[in-house]
Short mmCIF file of the C-alpha atoms (twelve columns), coordinates in Angstrom:
data_MODEL
# 
_entry.id   MODEL 
# 
loop_
_atom_site.group_PDB 
_atom_site.id 
_atom_site.type_symbol 
_atom_site.label_atom_id 
_atom_site.label_alt_id 
_atom_site.label_comp_id 
_atom_site.label_asym_id 
_atom_site.label_seq_id 
_atom_site.Cartn_x 
_atom_site.Cartn_y 
_atom_site.Cartn_z 
_atom_site.pdbx_PDB_model_num 
ATOM 1   C CA . UNK A 1   29.738  28.389 -79.021  1 
ATOM 2   C CA . UNK A 2   31.673  29.901 -81.202  1 
ATOM 3   C CA . UNK A 3   34.243  33.082 -80.349  1 
ATOM 4   C CA . UNK A 4   37.153  34.984 -82.254  1 
ATOM 5   C CA . UNK A 5   39.718  37.418 -80.830  1 
ATOM 6   C CA . UNK A 6   41.738  39.817 -82.701  1 
ATOM 7   C CA . UNK A 7   46.098  38.522 -80.750  1 
ATOM 8   C CA . UNK A 8   48.961  39.800 -82.621  1 
ATOM 9   C CA . UNK A 9   47.673  41.516 -85.953  1 
ATOM 10  C CA . UNK A 10  45.625  36.690 -86.111  1 
ATOM 11  C CA . UNK A 11  42.887  36.019 -84.996  1 
ATOM 12  C CA . UNK A 12  41.904  33.064 -82.514  1 
ATOM 13  C CA . UNK A 13  38.597  30.945 -83.527  1 
ATOM 14  C CA . UNK A 14  37.363  29.527 -80.541  1 
ATOM 15  C CA . UNK A 15  35.239  25.878 -80.818  1 
ATOM 16  C CA . UNK A 16  33.063  25.049 -77.719  1 
ATOM 17  C CA . UNK A 17  31.972  22.799 -79.026  1 
ATOM 18  C CA . UNK A 18  31.006  18.934 -78.283  1 
ATOM 19  C CA . UNK A 19  28.128  17.869 -80.593  1 
ATOM 20  C CA . UNK A 20  30.069  16.799 -83.664  1 
ATOM 21  C CA . UNK A 21  33.730  16.143 -83.695  1 
ATOM 22  C CA . UNK A 22  34.149  17.659 -87.206  1 
ATOM 23  C CA . UNK A 23  32.927  21.208 -88.204  1 
ATOM 24  C CA . UNK A 24  32.471  23.287 -91.534  1 
ATOM 25  C CA . UNK A 25  34.614  26.302 -90.701  1 
ATOM 26  C CA . UNK A 26  33.279  29.744 -92.628  1 
ATOM 27  C CA . UNK A 27  34.343  33.601 -92.416  1 
ATOM 28  C CA . UNK A 28  33.315  37.098 -94.648  1 
ATOM 29  C CA . UNK A 29  34.135  40.638 -93.651  1 
ATOM 30  C CA . UNK A 30  31.846  43.123 -92.387  1 
ATOM 31  C CA . UNK A 31  31.177  44.804 -96.248  1 
ATOM 32  C CA . UNK A 32  30.999  41.339 -98.142  1 
ATOM 33  C CA . UNK A 33  28.041  38.719 -97.427  1 
ATOM 34  C CA . UNK A 34  29.858  36.636 -99.416  1 
ATOM 35  C CA . UNK A 35  31.299  32.988 -97.257  1 
ATOM 36  C CA . UNK A 36  34.950  31.775 -97.551  1 
ATOM 37  C CA . UNK A 37  35.662  28.534 -96.544  1 
ATOM 38  C CA . UNK A 38  38.363  27.129 -94.115  1 
ATOM 39  C CA . UNK A 39  41.100  24.693 -96.925  1 
ATOM 40  C CA . UNK A 40  44.604  24.177 -96.642  1 
ATOM 41  C CA . UNK A 41  45.334  27.286 -98.090  1 
ATOM 42  C CA . UNK A 42  43.090  29.426 -95.362  1 
ATOM 43  C CA . UNK A 43  40.185  30.660 -96.318  1 
ATOM 44  C CA . UNK A 44  38.605  30.951 -99.464  1 
ATOM 45  C CA . UNK A 45  36.301  29.460 -101.724 1 
ATOM 46  C CA . UNK A 46  37.107  25.508 -102.224 1 
ATOM 47  C CA . UNK A 47  37.388  23.839 -104.917 1 
ATOM 48  C CA . UNK A 48  38.418  20.427 -106.160 1 
ATOM 49  C CA . UNK A 49  42.378  20.890 -105.890 1 
ATOM 50  C CA . UNK A 50  41.878  23.279 -102.345 1 
ATOM 51  C CA . UNK A 51  38.671  21.319 -100.827 1 
ATOM 52  C CA . UNK A 52  37.164  22.609 -97.322  1 
ATOM 53  C CA . UNK A 53  38.903  20.150 -94.346  1 
ATOM 54  C CA . UNK A 54  37.247  19.458 -90.995  1 
ATOM 55  C CA . UNK A 55  38.066  21.938 -87.880  1 
ATOM 56  C CA . UNK A 56  38.389  19.655 -84.693  1 
ATOM 57  C CA . UNK A 57  39.738  22.114 -82.226  1 
ATOM 58  C CA . UNK A 58  40.479  25.570 -82.189  1 
ATOM 59  C CA . UNK A 59  42.029  28.182 -85.459  1 
ATOM 60  C CA . UNK A 60  44.532  30.666 -85.802  1 
ATOM 61  C CA . UNK A 61  43.607  32.619 -89.017  1 
ATOM 62  C CA . UNK A 62  46.630  34.515 -90.454  1 
ATOM 63  C CA . UNK A 63  45.556  36.103 -93.829  1 
ATOM 64  C CA . UNK A 64  43.404  38.692 -92.490  1 
ATOM 65  C CA . UNK A 65  43.077  41.621 -93.487  1 
ATOM 66  C CA . UNK A 66  44.381  44.162 -90.793  1 
ATOM 67  C CA . UNK A 67  41.761  47.061 -89.552  1 
ATOM 68  C CA . UNK A 68  38.978  45.074 -91.401  1 
ATOM 69  C CA . UNK A 69  35.207  43.267 -89.061  1 
ATOM 70  C CA . UNK A 70  35.345  40.203 -89.782  1 
ATOM 71  C CA . UNK A 71  32.481  37.282 -88.037  1 
ATOM 72  C CA . UNK A 72  33.265  33.370 -88.443  1 
ATOM 73  C CA . UNK A 73  30.307  30.562 -88.123  1 
ATOM 74  C CA . UNK A 74  30.929  26.459 -88.454  1 
ATOM 75  C CA . UNK A 75  28.112  23.153 -88.557  1 
ATOM 76  C CA . UNK A 76  29.277  19.725 -88.997  1 
ATOM 77  C CA . UNK A 77  30.890  18.622 -91.083  1 
ATOM 78  C CA . UNK A 78  28.421  16.010 -92.574  1 
ATOM 79  C CA . UNK A 79  25.533  18.486 -93.068  1 
ATOM 80  C CA . UNK A 80  24.511  18.024 -96.969  1 
ATOM 81  C CA . UNK A 81  23.787  21.580 -97.659  1 
ATOM 82  C CA . UNK A 82  22.896  23.617 -95.152  1 
ATOM 83  C CA . UNK A 83  21.529  26.755 -94.210  1 
ATOM 84  C CA . UNK A 84  21.890  29.632 -92.726  1 
ATOM 85  C CA . UNK A 85  20.002  28.502 -89.089  1 
ATOM 86  C CA . UNK A 86  22.098  25.422 -88.848  1 
ATOM 87  C CA . UNK A 87  25.096  27.573 -87.908  1 
ATOM 88  C CA . UNK A 88  26.279  28.245 -85.269  1 
ATOM 89  C CA . UNK A 89  27.371  32.192 -85.641  1 
ATOM 90  C CA . UNK A 90  30.938  34.170 -83.680  1 
ATOM 91  C CA . UNK A 91  31.051  37.828 -82.402  1 
ATOM 92  C CA . UNK A 92  32.050  40.998 -84.823  1 
ATOM 93  C CA . UNK A 93  36.661  40.184 -84.260  1 
ATOM 94  C CA . UNK A 94  38.705  43.970 -86.057  1 
ATOM 95  C CA . UNK A 95  41.926  42.167 -86.659  1 
ATOM 96  C CA . UNK A 96  44.128  44.813 -85.736  1 
ATOM 97  C CA . UNK A 97  42.556  45.001 -81.541  1 
ATOM 98  C CA . UNK A 98  42.711  48.972 -81.720  1 
ATOM 99  C CA . UNK A 99  39.859  50.268 -83.689  1 
ATOM 100 C CA . UNK A 100 36.549  50.724 -82.071  1 
ATOM 101 C CA . UNK A 101 33.050  48.904 -83.428  1 
ATOM 102 C CA . UNK A 102 29.893  50.172 -82.520  1 
ATOM 103 C CA . UNK A 103 26.615  51.622 -84.256  1 
ATOM 104 C CA . UNK A 104 28.134  55.299 -82.773  1 
ATOM 105 C CA . UNK A 105 31.555  55.146 -85.700  1 
ATOM 106 C CA . UNK A 106 29.096  53.375 -88.007  1 
ATOM 107 C CA . UNK A 107 30.487  50.169 -88.293  1 
ATOM 108 C CA . UNK A 108 28.629  48.339 -86.453  1 
ATOM 109 C CA . UNK A 109 26.339  45.345 -87.540  1 
ATOM 110 C CA . UNK A 110 24.113  42.354 -86.653  1 
ATOM 111 C CA . UNK A 111 26.579  39.318 -87.321  1 
ATOM 112 C CA . UNK A 112 24.130  36.601 -88.987  1 
ATOM 113 C CA . UNK A 113 21.798  34.611 -86.656  1 
ATOM 114 C CA . UNK A 114 22.201  36.574 -83.595  1 
ATOM 115 C CA . UNK A 115 19.796  39.317 -81.982  1 
ATOM 116 C CA . UNK A 116 23.526  41.602 -81.499  1 
ATOM 117 C CA . UNK A 117 24.595  44.530 -78.508  1 
ATOM 118 C CA . UNK A 118 21.818  47.527 -78.107  1 
ATOM 119 C CA . UNK A 119 25.544  48.986 -77.668  1 
ATOM 120 C CA . UNK A 120 28.753  48.317 -78.133  1 
ATOM 121 C CA . UNK A 121 31.293  48.807 -74.760  1 
ATOM 122 C CA . UNK A 122 33.327  50.848 -77.125  1 
ATOM 123 C CA . UNK A 123 30.253  52.436 -78.118  1 
ATOM 124 C CA . UNK A 124 29.836  53.251 -73.917  1 
ATOM 125 C CA . UNK A 125 33.423  53.805 -73.346  1 
ATOM 126 C CA . UNK A 126 34.819  56.514 -76.658  1 
ATOM 127 C CA . UNK A 127 31.619  58.489 -77.186  1 
ATOM 128 C CA . UNK A 128 29.127  58.457 -73.683  1 
ATOM 129 C CA . UNK A 129 32.309  58.007 -71.452  1 
ATOM 130 C CA . UNK A 130 34.233  59.968 -73.784  1 
ATOM 131 C CA . UNK A 131 37.969  61.535 -71.617  1 
ATOM 132 C CA . UNK A 132 36.920  58.543 -68.563  1 
ATOM 133 C CA . UNK A 133 39.764  57.397 -67.842  1 
ATOM 134 C CA . UNK A 134 38.498  53.277 -67.236  1 
ATOM 135 C CA . UNK A 135 42.063  51.784 -65.218  1 
ATOM 136 C CA . UNK A 136 41.724  53.138 -61.536  1 
ATOM 137 C CA . UNK A 137 44.312  54.236 -59.437  1 
ATOM 138 C CA . UNK A 138 46.005  50.169 -58.540  1 
ATOM 139 C CA . UNK A 139 45.849  49.534 -61.716  1 
ATOM 140 C CA . UNK A 140 42.638  48.240 -62.219  1 
ATOM 141 C CA . UNK A 141 40.958  47.755 -65.575  1 
ATOM 142 C CA . UNK A 142 37.635  48.139 -66.244  1 
ATOM 143 C CA . UNK A 143 36.963  44.508 -69.022  1 
ATOM 144 C CA . UNK A 144 34.040  44.718 -71.824  1 
ATOM 145 C CA . UNK A 145 32.430  42.216 -69.743  1 
ATOM 146 C CA . UNK A 146 32.376  44.443 -67.120  1 
ATOM 147 C CA . UNK A 147 30.699  47.032 -69.676  1 
ATOM 148 C CA . UNK A 148 28.171  44.855 -70.966  1 
ATOM 149 C CA . UNK A 149 26.305  43.649 -67.946  1 
ATOM 150 C CA . UNK A 150 25.033  47.484 -67.065  1 
ATOM 151 C CA . UNK A 151 25.049  47.416 -70.982  1 
ATOM 152 C CA . UNK A 152 21.908  44.923 -69.787  1 
ATOM 153 C CA . UNK A 153 20.751  45.817 -67.332  1 
ATOM 154 C CA . UNK A 154 19.810  49.535 -68.872  1 
ATOM 155 C CA . UNK A 155 17.947  47.543 -71.218  1 
ATOM 156 C CA . UNK A 156 15.755  45.640 -69.456  1 
ATOM 157 C CA . UNK A 157 15.041  49.273 -67.068  1 
ATOM 158 C CA . UNK A 158 14.007  51.226 -69.665  1 
ATOM 159 C CA . UNK A 159 11.803  48.450 -70.190  1 
ATOM 160 C CA . UNK A 160 10.166  48.386 -66.670  1 
ATOM 161 C CA . UNK A 161 10.401  52.205 -67.430  1 
ATOM 162 C CA . UNK A 162 8.368   51.866 -70.648  1 
ATOM 163 C CA . UNK A 163 6.521   49.566 -70.066  1 
ATOM 164 C CA . UNK A 164 7.549   47.008 -73.208  1 
ATOM 165 C CA . UNK A 165 9.941   44.646 -74.784  1 
ATOM 166 C CA . UNK A 166 13.537  45.749 -76.374  1 
ATOM 167 C CA . UNK A 167 15.401  42.228 -76.580  1 
ATOM 168 C CA . UNK A 168 13.355  39.587 -78.978  1 
ATOM 169 C CA . UNK A 169 11.641  37.821 -76.696  1 
ATOM 170 C CA . UNK A 170 10.075  33.873 -77.470  1 
ATOM 171 C CA . UNK A 171 6.015   33.774 -75.924  1 
ATOM 172 C CA . UNK A 172 4.736   30.681 -76.208  1 
ATOM 173 C CA . UNK A 173 0.640   30.071 -74.160  1 
ATOM 174 C CA . UNK A 174 1.594   26.921 -71.308  1 
ATOM 175 C CA . UNK A 175 4.809   26.290 -72.814  1 
ATOM 176 C CA . UNK A 176 5.977   24.096 -69.983  1 
ATOM 177 C CA . UNK A 177 2.331   22.030 -70.210  1 
ATOM 178 C CA . UNK A 178 3.164   21.833 -74.269  1 
ATOM 179 C CA . UNK A 179 7.176   19.874 -73.568  1 
ATOM 180 C CA . UNK A 180 8.517   23.482 -75.473  1 
ATOM 181 C CA . UNK A 181 12.145  23.754 -74.444  1 
ATOM 182 C CA . UNK A 182 13.152  27.092 -72.738  1 
ATOM 183 C CA . UNK A 183 15.617  28.733 -75.162  1 
ATOM 184 C CA . UNK A 184 14.910  26.956 -78.484  1 
ATOM 185 C CA . UNK A 185 10.555  26.775 -78.768  1 
ATOM 186 C CA . UNK A 186 10.122  30.026 -76.233  1 
ATOM 187 C CA . UNK A 187 11.705  32.477 -73.812  1 
ATOM 188 C CA . UNK A 188 8.849   33.387 -71.814  1 
ATOM 189 C CA . UNK A 189 5.807   30.716 -70.623  1 
ATOM 190 C CA . UNK A 190 2.840   32.579 -70.093  1 
ATOM 191 C CA . UNK A 191 -0.765  31.901 -68.859  1 
ATOM 192 C CA . UNK A 192 -4.266  32.266 -71.591  1 
ATOM 193 C CA . UNK A 193 -6.276  35.098 -71.439  1 
ATOM 194 C CA . UNK A 194 -9.247  35.063 -69.603  1 
ATOM 195 C CA . UNK A 195 -12.479 35.529 -72.208  1 
ATOM 196 C CA . UNK A 196 -14.293 38.235 -71.009  1 
ATOM 197 C CA . UNK A 197 -18.246 39.024 -72.720  1 
ATOM 198 C CA . UNK A 198 -18.111 42.501 -72.055  1 
ATOM 199 C CA . UNK A 199 -14.568 43.443 -73.286  1 
ATOM 200 C CA . UNK A 200 -14.704 41.267 -76.109  1 
ATOM 201 C CA . UNK A 201 -18.275 41.913 -77.702  1 
ATOM 202 C CA . UNK A 202 -17.712 46.381 -77.242  1 
ATOM 203 C CA . UNK A 203 -14.557 46.918 -78.465  1 
ATOM 204 C CA . UNK A 204 -13.148 43.333 -80.457  1 
ATOM 205 C CA . UNK A 205 -9.309  43.395 -79.125  1 
ATOM 206 C CA . UNK A 206 -6.786  41.777 -76.962  1 
ATOM 207 C CA . UNK A 207 -4.344  43.558 -75.685  1 
ATOM 208 C CA . UNK A 208 -1.260  41.689 -75.124  1 
ATOM 209 C CA . UNK A 209 0.801   41.515 -72.251  1 
ATOM 210 C CA . UNK A 210 4.394   42.096 -73.964  1 
ATOM 211 C CA . UNK A 211 5.243   44.833 -76.421  1 
ATOM 212 C CA . UNK A 212 5.340   45.566 -79.451  1 
ATOM 213 C CA . UNK A 213 4.992   42.784 -81.388  1 
ATOM 214 C CA . UNK A 214 7.775   41.077 -83.889  1 
ATOM 215 C CA . UNK A 215 4.827   38.568 -84.722  1 
ATOM 216 C CA . UNK A 216 1.991   36.702 -84.589  1 
ATOM 217 C CA . UNK A 217 2.070   32.872 -84.677  1 
ATOM 218 C CA . UNK A 218 -1.608  31.725 -82.925  1 
ATOM 219 C CA . UNK A 219 -4.020  33.092 -81.246  1 
ATOM 220 C CA . UNK A 220 -6.899  30.407 -80.876  1 
ATOM 221 C CA . UNK A 221 -9.990  30.326 -78.329  1 
ATOM 222 C CA . UNK A 222 -9.797  27.459 -76.606  1 
ATOM 223 C CA . UNK A 223 -12.927 26.113 -73.725  1 
ATOM 224 C CA . UNK A 224 -11.115 23.637 -70.921  1 
ATOM 225 C CA . UNK A 225 -10.939 20.822 -73.022  1 
ATOM 226 C CA . UNK A 226 -10.902 21.361 -76.624  1 
ATOM 227 C CA . UNK A 227 -9.900  24.154 -78.886  1 
ATOM 228 C CA . UNK A 228 -12.646 25.770 -79.936  1 
ATOM 229 C CA . UNK A 229 -11.416 28.033 -83.657  1 
ATOM 230 C CA . UNK A 230 -7.865  29.304 -84.769  1 
ATOM 231 C CA . UNK A 231 -8.878  33.106 -85.206  1 
ATOM 232 C CA . UNK A 232 -5.173  33.467 -86.383  1 
ATOM 233 C CA . UNK A 233 -6.108  34.375 -90.121  1 
ATOM 234 C CA . UNK A 234 -8.870  37.018 -89.907  1 
ATOM 235 C CA . UNK A 235 -6.692  38.589 -86.902  1 
ATOM 236 C CA . UNK A 236 -5.107  42.605 -87.156  1 
ATOM 237 C CA . UNK A 237 -2.178  43.044 -85.354  1 
ATOM 238 C CA . UNK A 238 -1.318  46.489 -83.659  1 
ATOM 239 C CA . UNK A 239 2.580   45.660 -83.268  1 
ATOM 240 C CA . UNK A 240 3.378   49.017 -81.552  1 
ATOM 241 C CA . UNK A 241 0.098   49.336 -79.002  1 
ATOM 242 C CA . UNK A 242 0.648   45.213 -79.144  1 
ATOM 243 C CA . UNK A 243 -3.298  45.143 -79.897  1 
ATOM 244 C CA . UNK A 244 -4.472  42.295 -80.957  1 
ATOM 245 C CA . UNK A 245 -7.670  43.627 -83.714  1 
ATOM 246 C CA . UNK A 246 -10.638 40.665 -83.998  1 
ATOM 247 C CA . UNK A 247 -11.970 41.145 -87.248  1 
ATOM 248 C CA . UNK A 248 -14.698 37.159 -86.241  1 
ATOM 249 C CA . UNK A 249 -17.120 38.567 -83.873  1 
ATOM 250 C CA . UNK A 250 -17.259 37.420 -80.606  1 
ATOM 251 C CA . UNK A 251 -19.191 34.167 -79.485  1 
ATOM 252 C CA . UNK A 252 -21.849 34.797 -77.746  1 
ATOM 253 C CA . UNK A 253 -23.692 33.260 -74.510  1 
ATOM 254 C CA . UNK A 254 -26.881 31.911 -77.443  1 
ATOM 255 C CA . UNK A 255 -24.450 29.982 -79.372  1 
ATOM 256 C CA . UNK A 256 -25.350 26.835 -79.660  1 
ATOM 257 C CA . UNK A 257 -21.308 24.953 -81.312  1 
ATOM 258 C CA . UNK A 258 -20.848 21.367 -79.675  1 
ATOM 259 C CA . UNK A 259 -17.383 22.939 -78.473  1 
ATOM 260 C CA . UNK A 260 -18.573 25.396 -76.074  1 
ATOM 261 C CA . UNK A 261 -22.313 22.739 -75.361  1 
ATOM 262 C CA . UNK A 262 -19.426 20.560 -73.468  1 
ATOM 263 C CA . UNK A 263 -17.888 23.127 -71.862  1 
ATOM 264 C CA . UNK A 264 -21.013 24.964 -70.500  1 
ATOM 265 C CA . UNK A 265 -24.171 23.078 -70.585  1 
ATOM 266 C CA . UNK A 266 -24.089 21.159 -67.472  1 
ATOM 267 C CA . UNK A 267 -23.765 25.325 -66.002  1 
ATOM 268 C CA . UNK A 268 -25.302 27.433 -68.401  1 
ATOM 269 C CA . UNK A 269 -24.828 30.024 -69.789  1 
ATOM 270 C CA . UNK A 270 -24.270 32.271 -66.894  1 
ATOM 271 C CA . UNK A 271 -20.483 30.367 -66.417  1 
ATOM 272 C CA . UNK A 272 -19.504 30.921 -70.051  1 
ATOM 273 C CA . UNK A 273 -16.410 33.734 -69.370  1 
ATOM 274 C CA . UNK A 274 -15.197 31.107 -66.818  1 
ATOM 275 C CA . UNK A 275 -15.387 27.838 -69.894  1 
ATOM 276 C CA . UNK A 276 -13.205 30.571 -73.095  1 
ATOM 277 C CA . UNK A 277 -9.721  31.600 -72.937  1 
ATOM 278 C CA . UNK A 278 -7.671  32.837 -75.621  1 
ATOM 279 C CA . UNK A 279 -4.362  30.881 -76.330  1 
ATOM 280 C CA . UNK A 280 -1.751  33.272 -78.111  1 
ATOM 281 C CA . UNK A 281 1.610   32.448 -79.473  1 
ATOM 282 C CA . UNK A 282 3.935   35.598 -80.293  1 
ATOM 283 C CA . UNK A 283 6.940   37.056 -80.439  1 
ATOM 284 C CA . UNK A 284 7.864   40.210 -78.617  1 
ATOM 285 C CA . UNK A 285 10.965  43.201 -78.870  1 
ATOM 286 C CA . UNK A 286 12.326  43.898 -82.204  1 
ATOM 287 C CA . UNK A 287 13.206  41.576 -84.141  1 
ATOM 288 C CA . UNK A 288 17.109  42.611 -84.313  1 
ATOM 289 C CA . UNK A 289 19.157  45.717 -82.740  1 
ATOM 290 C CA . UNK A 290 19.318  47.035 -85.352  1 
ATOM 291 C CA . UNK A 291 15.972  47.684 -85.532  1 
ATOM 292 C CA . UNK A 292 15.730  49.451 -82.355  1 
ATOM 293 C CA . UNK A 293 14.512  53.354 -82.653  1 
ATOM 294 C CA . UNK A 294 18.061  55.509 -82.424  1 
ATOM 295 C CA . UNK A 295 16.730  57.631 -79.775  1 
ATOM 296 C CA . UNK A 296 15.674  54.312 -77.745  1 
ATOM 297 C CA . UNK A 297 19.152  53.107 -78.030  1 
ATOM 298 C CA . UNK A 298 20.677  56.129 -76.666  1 
ATOM 299 C CA . UNK A 299 19.239  56.124 -73.890  1 
ATOM 300 C CA . UNK A 300 19.374  52.793 -72.619  1 
ATOM 301 C CA . UNK A 301 23.825  54.210 -73.472  1 
ATOM 302 C CA . UNK A 302 22.877  57.452 -71.021  1 
ATOM 303 C CA . UNK A 303 21.334  55.082 -68.191  1 
ATOM 304 C CA . UNK A 304 24.412  52.458 -68.910  1 
ATOM 305 C CA . UNK A 305 26.782  55.269 -68.524  1 
ATOM 306 C CA . UNK A 306 25.391  56.721 -65.529  1 
ATOM 307 C CA . UNK A 307 26.100  53.072 -63.812  1 
ATOM 308 C CA . UNK A 308 29.307  53.506 -65.074  1 
ATOM 309 C CA . UNK A 309 30.768  55.952 -64.399  1 
ATOM 310 C CA . UNK A 310 29.797  56.040 -59.959  1 
ATOM 311 C CA . UNK A 311 31.538  53.058 -60.208  1 
ATOM 312 C CA . UNK A 312 34.130  54.638 -62.928  1 
ATOM 313 C CA . UNK A 313 34.724  57.775 -60.315  1 
ATOM 314 C CA . UNK A 314 35.559  55.639 -56.981  1 
ATOM 315 C CA . UNK A 315 37.426  54.116 -59.012  1 
ATOM 316 C CA . UNK A 316 40.164  56.692 -60.494  1 
ATOM 317 C CA . UNK A 317 39.244  58.924 -57.131  1 
ATOM 318 C CA . UNK A 318 38.294  56.801 -53.668  1 
ATOM 319 C CA . UNK A 319 37.534  59.123 -51.129  1 
ATOM 320 C CA . UNK A 320 38.771  62.562 -52.265  1 
ATOM 321 C CA . UNK A 321 37.919  65.535 -52.073  1 
ATOM 322 C CA . UNK A 322 40.355  68.018 -51.769  1 
ATOM 323 C CA . UNK A 323 44.259  68.848 -50.929  1 
ATOM 324 C CA . UNK A 324 46.387  71.622 -50.053  1 
ATOM 325 C CA . UNK A 325 51.215  71.209 -49.884  1 
ATOM 326 C CA . UNK A 326 52.866  74.590 -48.351  1 
ATOM 327 C CA . UNK A 327 56.548  74.508 -48.573  1 
ATOM 328 C CA . UNK A 328 58.491  77.576 -48.033  1 
ATOM 329 C CA . UNK A 329 56.107  80.297 -49.620  1 
ATOM 330 C CA . UNK A 330 55.020  78.325 -51.961  1 
ATOM 331 C CA . UNK A 331 50.981  76.326 -51.869  1 
ATOM 332 C CA . UNK A 332 49.155  74.482 -54.396  1 
ATOM 333 C CA . UNK A 333 46.111  73.219 -53.697  1 
ATOM 334 C CA . UNK A 334 43.417  71.239 -55.579  1 
ATOM 335 C CA . UNK A 335 39.555  70.401 -55.547  1 
ATOM 336 C CA . UNK A 336 37.439  67.485 -56.832  1 
ATOM 337 C CA . UNK A 337 33.720  67.433 -57.391  1 
ATOM 338 C CA . UNK A 338 33.882  64.466 -55.424  1 
ATOM 339 C CA . UNK A 339 32.472  64.981 -52.295  1 
ATOM 340 C CA . UNK A 340 30.150  61.965 -49.345  1 
ATOM 341 C CA . UNK A 341 27.174  63.169 -51.130  1 
ATOM 342 C CA . UNK A 342 28.763  63.105 -54.421  1 
ATOM 343 C CA . UNK A 343 29.622  61.558 -57.346  1 
ATOM 344 C CA . UNK A 344 33.399  62.345 -58.664  1 
ATOM 345 C CA . UNK A 345 31.401  62.906 -62.667  1 
ATOM 346 C CA . UNK A 346 28.228  64.453 -60.933  1 
ATOM 347 C CA . UNK A 347 27.202  66.726 -63.854  1 
ATOM 348 C CA . UNK A 348 27.732  65.071 -66.487  1 
ATOM 349 C CA . UNK A 349 25.849  62.023 -64.651  1 
ATOM 350 C CA . UNK A 350 22.935  65.035 -64.029  1 
ATOM 351 C CA . UNK A 351 23.115  65.791 -67.645  1 
ATOM 352 C CA . UNK A 352 22.273  61.965 -67.874  1 
ATOM 353 C CA . UNK A 353 19.803  61.416 -65.721  1 
ATOM 354 C CA . UNK A 354 17.587  65.252 -66.976  1 
ATOM 355 C CA . UNK A 355 17.188  63.492 -70.625  1 
ATOM 356 C CA . UNK A 356 16.931  60.029 -70.099  1 
ATOM 357 C CA . UNK A 357 13.634  62.267 -67.374  1 
ATOM 358 C CA . UNK A 358 12.730  64.164 -70.169  1 
ATOM 359 C CA . UNK A 359 12.749  61.474 -72.831  1 
ATOM 360 C CA . UNK A 360 10.450  58.362 -70.763  1 
ATOM 361 C CA . UNK A 361 8.157   61.894 -69.954  1 
ATOM 362 C CA . UNK A 362 7.553   62.184 -73.397  1 
ATOM 363 C CA . UNK A 363 8.047   59.096 -75.649  1 
ATOM 364 C CA . UNK A 364 6.167   56.713 -72.497  1 
ATOM 365 C CA . UNK A 365 3.015   56.866 -74.277  1 
ATOM 366 C CA . UNK A 366 4.101   56.396 -77.278  1 
ATOM 367 C CA . UNK A 367 5.222   52.962 -76.686  1 
ATOM 368 C CA . UNK A 368 2.270   51.774 -74.088  1 
ATOM 369 C CA . UNK A 369 -1.718  53.210 -73.848  1 
ATOM 370 C CA . UNK A 370 -2.723  55.889 -71.639  1 
ATOM 371 C CA . UNK A 371 -3.207  54.461 -68.690  1 
ATOM 372 C CA . UNK A 372 -6.862  56.326 -67.388  1 
ATOM 373 C CA . UNK A 373 -8.431  55.435 -64.183  1 
ATOM 374 C CA . UNK A 374 -11.461 56.415 -62.331  1 
ATOM 375 C CA . UNK A 375 -13.296 56.412 -59.449  1 
# 
């Protein structure tokens, strides 16, 4: 793990990784994708007179330009010809620490090797909660980590309401039984899909449990004991709806291939559907936070802002509704919008809630399939 933070117009780079004893550290700025390497003279292009030097602890980058965004990455110092995927990447950090970073400021870009932040804490502080003080009456400030928690919660809430996956997930069938490593090989362990001859023969498609689909890695027709056919290359993918359209005709109950006969020979054709399954490996969601539609990003920001406004409002004026003061014929009174049933920022919360409700109503069928039932 690597983190970067700005302190007194310098950047402190911290590496917390015990896998290797020394590392090759590199840096690039927001406007330049060329990586400079840590040497005895700081970050520069190494050569024979000024070679790269190993890093085995925290370093202070003192030659970073003021008010400039930087990102860092590292790899084992002994690695030969490392590829981009071999590196571990840091967050973006602005040297000086005074400028806001986010999509609403036009200066956020996903760090290489990461998914990114669909909304940054600065987006909420200075755009969606513009004019709101984040310091309570007792002097305690709301941290970026606390804000990030509500952003993550808002993402999960919109995933549920729109029935989609937003943050990229690696979905693999029977992952635990295949000895795949969680967090590396897969994120979600999914069961195989039942084979329904009547459904497949009529419609010719499989609706995946998660959408949108980024990439289909594998689609196989299985028996209980062995694989039958790989359908990956002959499948058309409707990525938005999460639908796999099969170009090969489905197996019929009258098929006599050895794989199917092994599965159903003892029981007869009536048990065909119970003995066949579809095994699917795929990635769902959006490739990075840069790929999330702008309107969806805004709704997620408003959802997170609602949670923050409820809490920050109480912190600013907890249990306070109105007050009055009178002395020697002079009087002063003050009333807030807060009460036992109304939040301090109730008006903004109500507007954001209405915006979210209208968006979901207008766009749910854009992301999900329309639900149709019959009695």
